[in-house]
Amino acid sequence: MVSARLTIDPQFAVGPVNPRLFGSFVEHLGRCVYDGIYEPDHPSADADGFRTDVIGLVKELGVSAIRYPGGNFVSGFRWEDSVGPKDQRPRRLDLAWHSTETNEVGLHEFGSWLEKVGSELMLAVNLGTRGTLEALDLLEYTNISSGTELSERRAANGRKEPFGIKMWCLGNEMDGPWQLGHRSADDYGKIASQTAKAMRQLDPSVELVVCGSSSAHMPTFGEWERVVLTHAYEDVDYISCHAYYEEKNGDLGSFLASASDMDHFIESVVATADHVKAVNGSSKTINISFDEWNVWYLERFQQVDKIEGIDNWPTAPRLLEDAYSVADAVVFGNLLISLLKHADRVASASLAQLVNVIAPIMTEPGGPAWKQTTFFPFALTSKLAKGAALDVKLEADGYSTEVYGTVPLIDAVATFDAETRTTAVFLVNRSQTEEANVTIDVTSLNGAIVLDAQTLSDVDVYAKNTLDHPDRVGLNRNKSVAVRDGLVAITLPPVSWTALHLG
Ligand code: AHR
């Protein structure tokens, strides 16, 4: 039997939980947009062609800001193609995913879909094959009220009021050799700084994200951040982090410890940003936009999914359609715990992605939409994690992993909402064989009661929800929970994720 002890005290606040931590990402990739959020012939489609069943699920997921339109896609994207009369929009080759982009859904359509789901737009500019001028044009088109060529064009295209977009990404994964227009840190740092300055001249209220590393395992990791920030520190607000995890070679133990890698990643980027701050003698602090994170079976994509051929550019092909297991969802829930543990410096995060493409929501053309296992930890965390994130002073047994050395068997974080005086505790048990008895000291909460406790686990850790069995996996009430004398006791099954809500 594993055992662990935590202490909840609102005085141990790490930082405020920014609602933007529960953002997501919609890329023009595979069936994320077409046959995902947009399917005009679907029985549930609204007058604009958007699936209302998907809109319902996105709302239930509780997604704040949504990053758009890529991803690797953005590095070959001409934003002008995606606005104006639909029948005049060009069909283009998307080199990133070897597909055809019809531009049937563009900026205006996506903007109105966001209004339906109640999320904020986070827009990426193309700094791969384009530059400062095109970024300025796009910003003028979206954020200037009227009286200029591009703001008037927006009005003529049906949107009188500006989009008023706040969060902007200065390109995507510019450190990756796969990226169109991939650059050295020095070259990218210069163009990012120049573009950021120009964008702020146009609209000083924008919040700008400079590209960090596309993984903590890139050969340039660390040095990339230092050099890029040396150029752009004073011009930007956030540096991005991207991380994807997968179970490799049947090593479930290491996979279950993926969040310890995310912890290390965040702490290293914070240290590097603070180093540049010290060197610059700056009074400003750069925070993190963790704008791509998830479980992704990338090796499968490279071996099976990849599209090739000079005459083979399909429209909305089935790409990156990973089906997620219980183990995947436990790791996923643990990644959310890691983001919350670093709420002092992670100000924004985007689950990559939202529908069909490495997604919590799947759809079948003309058919149903269903929740993947990963839907549950996201929806419950975004619903319950409010107020401030708390350090829980965790004491837990450890286990040894092939990839990350010795890591704790339990991971946890809590949040405290001073307004409602409710507390949420999120926990994972990484043991593959043992239940965990967890004791939580809540004496400082003065008479806490349990409002709810929900656990995701299964005797088959590889169980999944599929088109044929869409409800195979879900949350179950954890009946083991009890409170006595200021102590909460709860048992966590092996390979499980749990959310505990206290009043
Ligand atoms: O999310 C899928 C892809 O992963 C994105 O397009 C890219 O930015 C990253 O490599």
Short mmCIF file of C-alpha atoms and ligand atoms in Angstrom, two decimals:
data_model
loop_
_atom_site.label_atom_id
_atom_site.label_comp_id
_atom_site.label_asym_id
_atom_site.label_seq_id
_atom_site.Cartn_x
_atom_site.Cartn_y
_atom_site.Cartn_z
CA MET A 1 0.00 0.00 0.00
CA VAL A 2 1.32 3.45 -0.96
CA SER A 3 0.85 6.28 1.49
CA ALA A 4 1.10 10.04 1.20
CA ARG A 5 0.33 13.11 3.24
CA LEU A 6 -0.55 16.64 2.17
CA THR A 7 -1.33 19.85 3.99
CA ILE A 8 -3.80 22.37 2.63
CA ASP A 9 -3.36 25.92 3.83
CA PRO A 10 -4.55 29.00 1.89
CA GLN A 11 -1.41 30.73 3.18
CA PHE A 12 0.75 28.45 0.98
CA ALA A 13 -0.40 30.24 -2.20
CA VAL A 14 1.84 29.79 -5.22
CA GLY A 15 0.02 32.21 -7.51
CA PRO A 16 -3.35 33.06 -8.99
CA VAL A 17 -5.02 30.53 -11.29
CA ASN A 18 -5.30 32.42 -14.55
CA PRO A 19 -8.40 31.23 -16.47
CA ARG A 20 -6.16 31.23 -19.56
CA LEU A 21 -4.50 28.10 -18.13
CA PHE A 22 -7.51 26.24 -19.52
CA GLY A 23 -7.01 27.26 -23.12
CA SER A 24 -6.91 25.03 -26.15
CA PHE A 25 -5.74 25.02 -29.74
CA VAL A 26 -7.49 24.70 -33.11
CA GLU A 27 -5.18 24.20 -36.07
CA HIS A 28 -6.08 23.79 -39.73
CA LEU A 29 -4.84 20.21 -39.54
CA GLY A 30 -6.59 16.96 -40.39
CA ARG A 31 -10.23 17.00 -39.25
CA CYS A 32 -9.93 19.56 -36.47
CA VAL A 33 -11.76 22.32 -38.39
CA TYR A 34 -13.38 20.53 -41.35
CA ASP A 35 -15.49 17.53 -40.23
CA GLY A 36 -14.66 18.59 -36.66
CA ILE A 37 -16.08 21.90 -35.55
CA TYR A 38 -17.46 22.61 -39.07
CA GLU A 39 -19.64 20.19 -41.01
CA PRO A 40 -22.46 22.02 -42.84
CA ASP A 41 -24.22 18.78 -43.83
CA HIS A 42 -24.30 17.34 -40.32
CA PRO A 43 -27.81 16.99 -38.79
CA SER A 44 -26.73 19.13 -35.82
CA ALA A 45 -25.15 21.91 -37.94
CA ASP A 46 -26.34 25.46 -37.32
CA ALA A 47 -26.95 28.09 -40.02
CA ASP A 48 -23.18 28.78 -40.17
CA GLY A 49 -22.30 25.13 -40.70
CA PHE A 50 -20.97 24.52 -37.17
CA ARG A 51 -21.84 21.31 -35.35
CA THR A 52 -23.92 22.23 -32.32
CA ASP A 53 -23.14 18.90 -30.61
CA VAL A 54 -19.44 19.88 -30.72
CA ILE A 55 -20.21 23.40 -29.49
CA GLY A 56 -22.01 21.82 -26.51
CA LEU A 57 -19.02 19.62 -25.68
CA VAL A 58 -16.52 22.48 -26.04
CA LYS A 59 -18.61 24.54 -23.60
CA GLU A 60 -18.75 21.62 -21.17
CA LEU A 61 -14.97 21.27 -21.43
CA GLY A 62 -14.64 24.86 -20.18
CA VAL A 63 -12.05 26.20 -22.61
CA SER A 64 -10.85 29.80 -22.17
CA ALA A 65 -8.56 31.15 -24.94
CA ILE A 66 -8.15 29.17 -28.18
CA ARG A 67 -4.93 29.42 -30.18
CA TYR A 68 -5.47 29.59 -33.95
CA PRO A 69 -4.79 28.81 -36.87
CA GLY A 70 -1.58 26.83 -36.13
CA GLY A 71 0.78 25.26 -35.29
CA ASN A 72 3.03 24.28 -38.17
CA PHE A 73 0.21 25.31 -40.51
CA VAL A 74 0.66 29.00 -39.70
CA SER A 75 4.20 29.08 -41.08
CA GLY A 76 2.87 28.74 -44.64
CA PHE A 77 -0.42 30.59 -44.13
CA ARG A 78 -1.50 33.76 -45.95
CA TRP A 79 -4.20 35.23 -43.72
CA GLU A 80 -5.70 37.23 -46.62
CA ASP A 81 -6.77 33.92 -48.24
CA SER A 82 -9.11 33.24 -45.33
CA VAL A 83 -11.23 36.41 -45.48
CA GLY A 84 -13.68 37.85 -48.02
CA PRO A 85 -16.31 36.09 -50.14
CA LYS A 86 -16.01 32.33 -49.67
CA ASP A 87 -16.35 31.55 -53.37
CA GLN A 88 -13.31 33.69 -54.13
CA ARG A 89 -11.01 32.15 -51.53
CA PRO A 90 -8.11 30.17 -52.99
CA ARG A 91 -7.42 26.51 -52.40
CA ARG A 92 -3.82 26.26 -51.19
CA LEU A 93 -1.27 23.58 -50.52
CA ASP A 94 -0.58 23.18 -46.81
CA LEU A 95 3.04 22.04 -46.81
CA ALA A 96 3.13 21.37 -43.08
CA TRP A 97 0.55 18.56 -43.22
CA HIS A 98 0.68 17.75 -46.95
CA SER A 99 -2.99 18.64 -47.35
CA THR A 100 -5.23 21.04 -49.29
CA GLU A 101 -6.58 24.05 -47.42
CA THR A 102 -9.89 25.22 -48.92
CA ASN A 103 -10.13 28.34 -46.72
CA GLU A 104 -13.85 27.69 -46.33
CA VAL A 105 -13.41 28.46 -42.65
CA GLY A 106 -11.31 31.56 -42.00
CA LEU A 107 -10.84 34.33 -39.50
CA HIS A 108 -14.44 35.62 -39.55
CA GLU A 109 -16.03 32.17 -39.36
CA PHE A 110 -13.71 31.10 -36.57
CA GLY A 111 -14.40 34.38 -34.73
CA SER A 112 -18.14 33.73 -34.79
CA TRP A 113 -17.65 30.11 -33.69
CA LEU A 114 -15.65 31.41 -30.70
CA GLU A 115 -18.57 33.65 -29.76
CA LYS A 116 -20.82 30.60 -29.77
CA VAL A 117 -18.50 28.63 -27.46
CA GLY A 118 -17.63 31.67 -25.32
CA SER A 119 -13.85 31.54 -25.76
CA GLU A 120 -11.18 34.16 -26.46
CA LEU A 121 -9.12 34.20 -29.67
CA MET A 122 -5.33 33.82 -29.40
CA LEU A 123 -3.89 34.41 -32.86
CA ALA A 124 -0.55 33.33 -34.31
CA VAL A 125 1.22 35.32 -37.04
CA ASN A 126 3.35 33.71 -39.72
CA LEU A 127 7.03 34.43 -39.07
CA GLY A 128 8.13 31.38 -41.09
CA THR A 129 7.49 32.38 -44.70
CA ARG A 130 6.30 35.93 -43.97
CA GLY A 131 7.41 38.82 -41.76
CA THR A 132 6.69 42.05 -39.89
CA LEU A 133 4.64 43.73 -42.62
CA GLU A 134 2.12 40.89 -42.93
CA ALA A 135 1.83 40.69 -39.13
CA LEU A 136 1.07 44.42 -39.05
CA ASP A 137 -1.51 44.03 -41.81
CA LEU A 138 -3.28 41.31 -39.89
CA LEU A 139 -3.24 43.37 -36.68
CA GLU A 140 -4.66 46.38 -38.53
CA TYR A 141 -7.37 44.15 -40.02
CA THR A 142 -8.37 42.73 -36.64
CA ASN A 143 -7.83 45.54 -34.14
CA ILE A 144 -8.28 48.97 -35.82
CA SER A 145 -11.86 50.26 -35.60
CA SER A 146 -12.24 51.97 -38.97
CA GLY A 147 -10.89 54.49 -41.44
CA THR A 148 -7.97 52.50 -42.92
CA GLU A 149 -7.76 50.23 -45.91
CA LEU A 150 -7.66 47.01 -43.88
CA SER A 151 -10.13 47.96 -41.16
CA GLU A 152 -12.59 49.00 -43.88
CA ARG A 153 -11.96 45.72 -45.68
CA ARG A 154 -12.90 43.88 -42.48
CA ALA A 155 -16.12 45.89 -42.24
CA ALA A 156 -16.88 45.19 -45.91
CA ASN A 157 -16.31 41.50 -45.15
CA GLY A 158 -19.09 41.63 -42.59
CA ARG A 159 -17.53 42.64 -39.29
CA LYS A 160 -17.85 46.31 -38.43
CA GLU A 161 -16.52 46.02 -34.89
CA PRO A 162 -12.84 45.04 -34.50
CA PHE A 163 -11.96 41.57 -33.25
CA GLY A 164 -9.90 43.23 -30.49
CA ILE A 165 -7.44 40.32 -30.20
CA LYS A 166 -5.15 40.55 -27.18
CA MET A 167 -2.89 37.45 -27.23
CA TRP A 168 -0.57 37.03 -30.24
CA CYS A 169 2.02 34.34 -30.94
CA LEU A 170 5.09 35.51 -32.85
CA GLY A 171 5.31 32.49 -35.15
CA ASN A 172 5.34 28.82 -34.19
CA GLU A 173 8.15 26.46 -33.12
CA MET A 174 10.80 28.41 -34.99
CA ASP A 175 13.49 26.24 -33.36
CA GLY A 176 12.22 23.11 -35.17
CA PRO A 177 13.97 21.99 -38.38
CA TRP A 178 10.53 20.79 -39.62
CA GLN A 179 9.17 24.33 -39.49
CA LEU A 180 8.80 26.30 -42.73
CA GLY A 181 11.23 29.18 -42.30
CA HIS A 182 13.07 27.53 -39.39
CA ARG A 183 15.73 29.93 -38.08
CA SER A 184 18.62 30.12 -35.69
CA ALA A 185 17.86 31.59 -32.25
CA ASP A 186 19.78 34.71 -33.24
CA ASP A 187 17.86 35.26 -36.47
CA TYR A 188 14.50 34.47 -34.89
CA GLY A 189 15.22 36.67 -31.84
CA LYS A 190 15.85 39.63 -34.16
CA ILE A 191 12.72 39.19 -36.28
CA ALA A 192 10.59 38.51 -33.20
CA SER A 193 11.85 41.66 -31.48
CA GLN A 194 11.34 43.77 -34.59
CA THR A 195 7.83 42.42 -35.19
CA ALA A 196 6.85 42.81 -31.54
CA LYS A 197 7.98 46.45 -31.48
CA ALA A 198 6.05 47.18 -34.69
CA MET A 199 2.90 45.46 -33.40
CA ARG A 200 3.01 47.47 -30.19
CA GLN A 201 3.43 50.68 -32.19
CA LEU A 202 0.13 49.82 -33.83
CA ASP A 203 -1.66 48.51 -30.72
CA PRO A 204 0.16 48.93 -27.37
CA SER A 205 -2.41 46.75 -25.60
CA VAL A 206 -1.43 43.47 -27.30
CA GLU A 207 0.15 40.66 -25.26
CA LEU A 208 2.94 38.95 -27.16
CA VAL A 209 4.29 35.41 -26.97
CA VAL A 210 7.77 34.72 -28.32
CA CYS A 211 8.61 31.15 -29.39
CA GLY A 212 10.54 29.11 -26.87
CA SER A 213 11.58 25.52 -27.54
CA SER A 214 9.26 23.00 -29.15
CA SER A 215 10.36 20.51 -26.49
CA ALA A 216 12.74 20.42 -23.55
CA HIS A 217 14.58 17.70 -25.49
CA MET A 218 15.54 19.86 -28.46
CA PRO A 219 19.33 20.06 -28.83
CA THR A 220 19.10 23.87 -28.62
CA PHE A 221 16.89 23.90 -25.50
CA GLY A 222 18.00 26.45 -22.91
CA GLU A 223 20.37 28.28 -25.20
CA TRP A 224 17.47 28.99 -27.58
CA GLU A 225 15.51 30.69 -24.78
CA ARG A 226 18.56 32.67 -23.61
CA VAL A 227 19.44 34.00 -27.07
CA VAL A 228 15.86 34.73 -28.17
CA LEU A 229 15.09 36.57 -24.93
CA THR A 230 18.37 38.47 -25.10
CA HIS A 231 16.98 40.02 -28.31
CA ALA A 232 13.32 40.30 -27.37
CA TYR A 233 13.05 40.48 -23.56
CA GLU A 234 11.71 44.02 -23.38
CA ASP A 235 9.36 43.56 -26.36
CA VAL A 236 7.33 40.51 -25.30
CA ASP A 237 5.25 39.31 -22.35
CA TYR A 238 5.52 35.52 -22.55
CA ILE A 239 7.81 32.81 -23.83
CA SER A 240 6.19 29.62 -25.11
CA CYS A 241 6.80 26.01 -24.07
CA HIS A 242 5.53 22.97 -26.01
CA ALA A 243 5.56 19.39 -24.71
CA TYR A 244 4.04 16.11 -25.84
CA TYR A 245 4.36 12.79 -24.05
CA GLU A 246 3.76 9.20 -25.11
CA GLU A 247 4.34 5.74 -23.70
CA LYS A 248 7.43 4.36 -25.41
CA ASN A 249 8.68 0.75 -25.53
CA GLY A 250 5.99 -0.41 -23.09
CA ASP A 251 7.56 1.66 -20.29
CA LEU A 252 4.39 2.70 -18.46
CA GLY A 253 6.30 3.64 -15.29
CA SER A 254 8.28 6.39 -17.03
CA PHE A 255 5.23 7.53 -19.00
CA LEU A 256 3.25 7.95 -15.77
CA ALA A 257 6.02 10.25 -14.52
CA SER A 258 5.82 12.58 -17.55
CA ALA A 259 4.66 15.51 -15.41
CA SER A 260 8.00 15.50 -13.60
CA ASP A 261 9.56 16.30 -16.98
CA MET A 262 7.06 19.13 -17.43
CA ASP A 263 7.96 20.46 -13.95
CA HIS A 264 11.62 20.46 -14.91
CA PHE A 265 10.88 22.10 -18.28
CA ILE A 266 8.93 24.97 -16.69
CA GLU A 267 11.50 25.52 -13.95
CA SER A 268 14.37 25.60 -16.49
CA VAL A 269 12.62 28.16 -18.71
CA VAL A 270 11.80 30.32 -15.68
CA ALA A 271 15.45 30.19 -14.60
CA THR A 272 16.63 31.15 -18.09
CA ALA A 273 14.14 34.03 -18.40
CA ASP A 274 15.16 35.30 -14.97
CA HIS A 275 18.81 35.06 -15.94
CA VAL A 276 18.19 37.35 -18.94
CA LYS A 277 16.18 39.64 -16.67
CA ALA A 278 19.18 39.93 -14.33
CA VAL A 279 21.63 40.52 -17.18
CA ASN A 280 19.33 43.20 -18.66
CA GLY A 281 18.77 44.78 -15.25
CA SER A 282 15.10 44.64 -16.16
CA SER A 283 12.23 45.21 -13.76
CA LYS A 284 9.88 43.22 -15.95
CA THR A 285 9.16 39.49 -15.53
CA ILE A 286 8.55 37.21 -18.50
CA ASN A 287 5.97 34.48 -17.88
CA ILE A 288 5.22 31.26 -19.71
CA SER A 289 2.57 30.52 -22.29
CA PHE A 290 2.54 26.70 -22.37
CA ASP A 291 0.72 26.84 -25.65
CA GLU A 292 0.98 23.21 -26.76
CA TRP A 293 0.77 20.31 -24.33
CA ASN A 294 -0.77 16.86 -24.44
CA VAL A 295 -0.20 13.14 -24.81
CA TRP A 296 0.60 12.48 -28.49
CA TYR A 297 1.64 9.20 -30.11
CA LEU A 298 4.04 11.06 -32.37
CA GLU A 299 5.98 7.94 -33.34
CA ARG A 300 2.77 6.46 -34.79
CA PHE A 301 2.20 9.63 -36.81
CA GLN A 302 5.72 9.48 -38.21
CA GLN A 303 5.42 5.80 -39.12
CA VAL A 304 1.78 5.44 -40.22
CA ASP A 305 -0.08 8.71 -40.77
CA LYS A 306 2.35 10.79 -42.77
CA ILE A 307 1.03 11.83 -46.23
CA GLU A 308 3.39 11.95 -49.20
CA GLY A 309 3.27 12.29 -53.02
CA ILE A 310 3.37 15.24 -55.43
CA ASP A 311 -0.25 14.58 -56.53
CA ASN A 312 -1.60 13.62 -53.14
CA TRP A 313 -2.87 16.63 -51.15
CA PRO A 314 -6.10 15.48 -49.48
CA THR A 315 -8.64 17.80 -47.86
CA ALA A 316 -9.20 17.22 -44.14
CA PRO A 317 -7.52 13.78 -43.97
CA ARG A 318 -7.65 11.69 -40.80
CA LEU A 319 -4.41 12.77 -39.12
CA LEU A 320 -3.17 12.50 -35.53
CA GLU A 321 -6.43 10.86 -34.42
CA ASP A 322 -5.06 9.27 -31.28
CA ALA A 323 -7.55 7.34 -29.13
CA TYR A 324 -6.71 7.95 -25.49
CA SER A 325 -6.61 5.34 -22.75
CA VAL A 326 -7.14 5.62 -18.99
CA ALA A 327 -3.35 5.73 -18.51
CA ASP A 328 -3.13 8.56 -21.06
CA ALA A 329 -5.81 10.48 -19.15
CA VAL A 330 -3.99 9.99 -15.84
CA VAL A 331 -0.79 11.41 -17.35
CA PHE A 332 -2.86 14.19 -18.93
CA GLY A 333 -4.49 15.06 -15.58
CA ASN A 334 -1.02 15.07 -14.05
CA LEU A 335 0.18 17.56 -16.69
CA LEU A 336 -2.65 19.86 -15.58
CA ILE A 337 -1.40 19.43 -11.99
CA SER A 338 2.07 20.49 -13.13
CA LEU A 339 0.69 23.61 -14.85
CA LEU A 340 -1.24 24.56 -11.69
CA LYS A 341 1.80 23.92 -9.46
CA HIS A 342 3.59 26.61 -11.49
CA ALA A 343 0.69 29.10 -11.57
CA ASP A 344 3.06 31.83 -10.40
CA ARG A 345 4.82 31.74 -13.80
CA VAL A 346 2.60 29.80 -16.20
CA ALA A 347 0.03 32.43 -17.13
CA SER A 348 -1.52 30.73 -20.13
CA ALA A 349 -1.68 27.22 -21.56
CA SER A 350 -3.27 25.58 -24.60
CA LEU A 351 -4.26 21.95 -24.74
CA ALA A 352 -3.23 20.79 -28.23
CA GLN A 353 -5.67 20.23 -29.73
CA LEU A 354 -9.48 20.41 -29.39
CA VAL A 355 -11.39 18.24 -31.88
CA ASN A 356 -10.30 15.02 -33.69
CA VAL A 357 -6.59 15.93 -33.80
CA ILE A 358 -4.95 14.65 -30.58
CA ALA A 359 -8.17 15.83 -29.02
CA PRO A 360 -10.50 15.39 -26.04
CA ILE A 361 -13.49 15.49 -28.45
CA MET A 362 -13.94 13.13 -31.41
CA THR A 363 -16.50 13.26 -34.20
CA GLU A 364 -17.69 11.04 -37.01
CA PRO A 365 -18.88 12.70 -40.24
CA GLY A 366 -22.69 12.59 -40.23
CA GLY A 367 -22.46 10.72 -36.92
CA PRO A 368 -21.94 11.29 -33.21
CA ALA A 369 -19.42 13.29 -31.20
CA TRP A 370 -17.95 11.70 -28.08
CA LYS A 371 -15.64 12.38 -25.15
CA GLN A 372 -12.19 10.85 -25.00
CA THR A 373 -10.80 9.83 -21.60
CA THR A 374 -8.80 13.07 -21.48
CA PHE A 375 -12.01 15.11 -21.62
CA PHE A 376 -12.78 14.31 -17.97
CA PRO A 377 -9.70 15.64 -16.16
CA PHE A 378 -9.72 18.79 -18.28
CA ALA A 379 -13.42 19.56 -17.78
CA LEU A 380 -13.30 18.98 -14.02
CA THR A 381 -10.05 20.86 -13.47
CA SER A 382 -11.23 23.89 -15.48
CA LYS A 383 -14.49 23.85 -13.51
CA LEU A 384 -13.00 23.49 -10.00
CA ALA A 385 -9.57 25.16 -10.12
CA LYS A 386 -10.32 28.75 -9.12
CA GLY A 387 -8.64 31.42 -7.03
CA ALA A 388 -5.07 30.63 -6.01
CA ALA A 389 -2.97 27.52 -6.56
CA LEU A 390 -1.55 26.13 -3.31
CA ASP A 391 1.61 24.24 -2.55
CA VAL A 392 0.41 21.11 -0.71
CA LYS A 393 3.70 20.21 1.04
CA LEU A 394 3.46 16.69 -0.33
CA GLU A 395 5.20 13.80 1.44
CA ALA A 396 5.01 10.61 -0.64
CA ASP A 397 6.92 7.39 -1.32
CA GLY A 398 8.96 7.30 -4.51
CA TYR A 399 9.50 4.77 -7.32
CA SER A 400 12.25 4.41 -9.78
CA THR A 401 11.76 5.07 -13.50
CA GLU A 402 13.95 4.30 -16.48
CA VAL A 403 13.76 7.82 -17.89
CA TYR A 404 13.29 10.22 -14.97
CA GLY A 405 15.05 8.49 -12.05
CA THR A 406 13.16 8.35 -8.75
CA VAL A 407 9.86 10.23 -8.72
CA PRO A 408 7.03 10.40 -6.16
CA LEU A 409 4.23 7.84 -6.53
CA ILE A 410 1.70 10.56 -5.77
CA ASP A 411 1.50 14.01 -7.27
CA ALA A 412 -0.94 16.68 -6.15
CA VAL A 413 -1.88 20.34 -6.14
CA ALA A 414 -4.74 22.31 -4.58
CA THR A 415 -6.57 25.53 -5.33
CA PHE A 416 -8.42 27.78 -2.91
CA ASP A 417 -11.16 30.15 -3.99
CA ALA A 418 -11.46 32.90 -1.37
CA GLU A 419 -14.74 34.12 -2.87
CA THR A 420 -16.65 30.85 -2.45
CA ARG A 421 -14.33 29.49 0.26
CA THR A 422 -14.08 26.21 -1.62
CA THR A 423 -10.96 24.15 -2.12
CA ALA A 424 -10.13 21.72 -4.90
CA VAL A 425 -7.44 19.06 -4.62
CA PHE A 426 -6.17 17.21 -7.70
CA LEU A 427 -4.22 14.00 -7.20
CA VAL A 428 -2.69 11.16 -9.19
CA ASN A 429 -1.56 7.74 -8.07
CA ARG A 430 1.22 6.58 -10.39
CA SER A 431 1.55 3.14 -8.87
CA GLN A 432 0.58 0.39 -11.31
CA THR A 433 -0.21 -2.13 -8.62
CA GLU A 434 -0.99 -0.44 -5.29
CA GLU A 435 -3.82 1.64 -3.96
CA ALA A 436 -2.69 4.79 -2.18
CA ASN A 437 -3.95 5.96 1.19
CA VAL A 438 -3.72 9.72 1.21
CA THR A 439 -4.19 11.86 4.31
CA ILE A 440 -4.90 15.54 3.81
CA ASP A 441 -4.51 17.94 6.70
CA VAL A 442 -7.27 20.52 6.29
CA THR A 443 -7.23 21.97 9.83
CA SER A 444 -6.57 25.45 8.46
CA LEU A 445 -9.84 25.28 6.50
CA ASN A 446 -11.82 25.21 9.78
CA GLY A 447 -14.39 22.46 9.40
CA ALA A 448 -14.06 21.45 5.76
CA ILE A 449 -16.72 19.21 4.31
CA VAL A 450 -16.49 17.02 1.22
CA LEU A 451 -18.66 18.34 -1.61
CA ASP A 452 -17.55 15.73 -4.13
CA ALA A 453 -14.73 13.34 -5.03
CA GLN A 454 -14.43 11.97 -8.58
CA THR A 455 -11.87 9.43 -9.77
CA LEU A 456 -10.80 8.25 -13.21
CA SER A 457 -9.41 4.70 -13.18
CA ASP A 458 -10.12 1.26 -14.63
CA VAL A 459 -8.96 -2.31 -14.13
CA ASP A 460 -7.84 -2.06 -17.76
CA VAL A 461 -5.53 0.96 -17.87
CA TYR A 462 -5.64 0.80 -21.67
CA ALA A 463 -9.46 1.07 -21.87
CA LYS A 464 -10.63 3.82 -24.26
CA ASN A 465 -13.80 5.49 -25.52
CA THR A 466 -14.41 4.81 -29.20
CA LEU A 467 -17.12 5.32 -31.82
CA ASP A 468 -18.52 1.86 -30.97
CA HIS A 469 -18.10 2.26 -27.19
CA PRO A 470 -18.23 6.01 -26.54
CA ASP A 471 -19.01 5.66 -22.82
CA ARG A 472 -16.62 2.85 -21.89
CA VAL A 473 -14.58 5.13 -19.56
CA GLY A 474 -15.80 7.93 -17.32
CA LEU A 475 -15.50 9.42 -13.87
CA ASN A 476 -16.73 7.56 -10.79
CA ARG A 477 -17.55 8.92 -7.38
CA ASN A 478 -14.76 8.03 -4.96
CA LYS A 479 -16.67 6.60 -2.00
CA SER A 480 -13.60 6.07 0.17
CA VAL A 481 -13.35 9.74 1.17
CA ALA A 482 -13.99 10.71 4.82
CA VAL A 483 -13.21 13.72 7.04
CA ARG A 484 -12.41 13.50 10.75
CA ASP A 485 -10.70 15.89 13.14
CA GLY A 486 -9.39 18.14 10.38
CA LEU A 487 -8.04 15.23 8.34
CA VAL A 488 -9.41 14.01 5.01
CA ALA A 489 -8.65 10.38 4.20
CA ILE A 490 -9.02 9.13 0.63
CA THR A 491 -7.94 5.99 -1.20
CA LEU A 492 -6.71 6.31 -4.77
CA PRO A 493 -6.80 3.25 -7.06
CA PRO A 494 -3.65 2.30 -9.00
CA VAL A 495 -3.08 4.46 -12.11
CA SER A 496 -5.75 7.01 -11.26
CA TRP A 497 -6.57 10.69 -11.34
CA THR A 498 -8.85 12.26 -8.71
CA ALA A 499 -10.49 15.63 -8.09
CA LEU A 500 -11.67 16.37 -4.57
CA HIS A 501 -13.94 19.33 -3.90
CA LEU A 502 -14.14 20.68 -0.35
CA GLY A 503 -16.46 23.31 1.07
O1 AHR B 1 -0.15 20.04 -32.47
C1 AHR B 1 0.44 19.43 -33.56
C2 AHR B 1 1.74 20.10 -33.99
O2 AHR B 1 2.69 19.93 -32.98
C3 AHR B 1 1.71 21.60 -34.19
O3 AHR B 1 1.28 21.97 -35.45
C4 AHR B 1 3.13 21.98 -34.00
O4 AHR B 1 3.28 23.30 -33.52
C5 AHR B 1 3.69 20.93 -33.06
O5 AHR B 1 4.86 20.39 -33.51
#
